[in-house]
Amino acid sequence: MGMAVTDLFPPRAREATADERTRLRQFALRADLQACANVLGAESAVVQIAAGDLERGLTLTAEDVARLAVARDRIEAARHAIGALKWQS
């Protein structure tokens, strides 16, 4: 089409100051941490339910075990994502 990516975005009115860039990085970090916390909360609930079932002597179905594996993978991915975040301001 003869277009570049820059054609899709309006030009900046001005460059961000160092303070504005710092605030934007902090905002992005908080958003990333919140996303990881949401995943950890949801997936740990799956683990807690399964643990409760086992504690009551119930047997997990193959579907339950498969869902626990998904929860394990997602929890591990969130842990790695948190570790990979840039903590500098």
Short mmCIF file of C-alpha atoms in Angstrom, two decimals:
data_model
loop_
_atom_site.label_atom_id
_atom_site.label_comp_id
_atom_site.label_asym_id
_atom_site.label_seq_id
_atom_site.Cartn_x
_atom_site.Cartn_y
_atom_site.Cartn_z
CA MET A 1 0.00 0.00 0.00
CA GLY A 2 3.00 2.27 0.25
CA MET A 3 2.45 3.08 3.93
CA ALA A 4 4.85 2.92 6.83
CA VAL A 5 3.98 2.23 10.47
CA THR A 6 4.60 5.90 11.26
CA ASP A 7 1.76 6.81 8.88
CA LEU A 8 -0.67 5.20 11.32
CA PHE A 9 0.23 7.43 14.27
CA PRO A 10 0.12 11.20 14.55
CA PRO A 11 3.42 12.95 15.20
CA ARG A 12 4.19 13.82 18.80
CA ALA A 13 3.51 17.39 19.76
CA ARG A 14 6.71 17.32 21.81
CA GLU A 15 9.15 14.88 23.32
CA ALA A 16 8.34 13.62 26.82
CA THR A 17 10.44 14.96 29.66
CA ALA A 18 12.58 12.62 31.76
CA ASP A 19 10.05 12.91 34.58
CA GLU A 20 7.16 12.04 32.25
CA ARG A 21 9.08 9.03 30.89
CA THR A 22 9.72 7.85 34.46
CA ARG A 23 6.02 8.17 35.33
CA LEU A 24 5.06 6.26 32.17
CA ARG A 25 7.51 3.45 33.00
CA GLN A 26 6.12 3.27 36.55
CA PHE A 27 2.56 3.15 35.20
CA ALA A 28 3.50 0.33 32.82
CA LEU A 29 5.24 -1.57 35.62
CA ARG A 30 2.15 -1.27 37.85
CA ALA A 31 -0.05 -2.53 35.01
CA ASP A 32 2.25 -5.51 34.42
CA LEU A 33 2.31 -6.34 38.13
CA GLN A 34 -1.48 -6.09 38.34
CA ALA A 35 -1.85 -8.46 35.39
CA CYS A 36 0.49 -10.96 37.05
CA ALA A 37 -1.38 -10.61 40.37
CA ASN A 38 -4.68 -11.30 38.58
CA VAL A 39 -3.28 -14.48 37.04
CA LEU A 40 -1.79 -15.61 40.35
CA GLY A 41 -5.08 -14.97 42.14
CA ALA A 42 -7.22 -16.85 39.64
CA GLU A 43 -4.90 -19.80 39.25
CA SER A 44 -4.20 -20.15 42.97
CA ALA A 45 -7.98 -20.41 43.44
CA VAL A 46 -7.94 -23.44 41.13
CA VAL A 47 -5.15 -24.99 43.21
CA GLN A 48 -7.02 -24.24 46.47
CA ILE A 49 -10.21 -25.88 45.19
CA ALA A 50 -8.31 -28.99 44.14
CA ALA A 51 -6.48 -29.11 47.49
CA GLY A 52 -9.81 -28.84 49.30
CA ASP A 53 -11.25 -31.68 47.25
CA LEU A 54 -8.23 -33.87 48.02
CA GLU A 55 -8.44 -32.97 51.70
CA ARG A 56 -12.07 -34.15 51.74
CA GLY A 57 -10.98 -37.46 50.22
CA LEU A 58 -12.32 -36.79 46.73
CA THR A 59 -10.50 -38.10 43.70
CA LEU A 60 -9.55 -35.60 41.01
CA THR A 61 -10.81 -36.36 37.53
CA ALA A 62 -8.52 -36.35 34.51
CA GLU A 63 -10.09 -33.01 33.62
CA ASP A 64 -9.25 -31.66 37.10
CA VAL A 65 -5.65 -32.81 36.81
CA ALA A 66 -5.36 -31.24 33.35
CA ARG A 67 -6.73 -27.94 34.72
CA LEU A 68 -4.22 -28.08 37.58
CA ALA A 69 -1.45 -28.45 35.01
CA VAL A 70 -2.72 -25.32 33.24
CA ALA A 71 -2.78 -23.49 36.58
CA ARG A 72 0.78 -24.62 37.31
CA ASP A 73 1.97 -23.38 33.92
CA ARG A 74 0.23 -20.03 34.28
CA ILE A 75 1.55 -19.50 37.82
CA GLU A 76 5.06 -20.30 36.65
CA ALA A 77 4.69 -17.93 33.67
CA ALA A 78 3.52 -15.13 35.98
CA ARG A 79 6.45 -15.74 38.32
CA HIS A 80 8.87 -15.54 35.39
CA ALA A 81 7.17 -12.41 34.07
CA ILE A 82 7.52 -10.71 37.45
CA GLY A 83 11.18 -11.65 37.54
CA ALA A 84 11.70 -10.23 34.06
CA LEU A 85 10.15 -6.85 34.83
CA LYS A 86 12.47 -3.88 34.91
CA TRP A 87 12.42 -2.58 38.50
CA GLN A 88 14.34 0.62 37.85
CA SER A 89 12.53 3.92 37.85
#
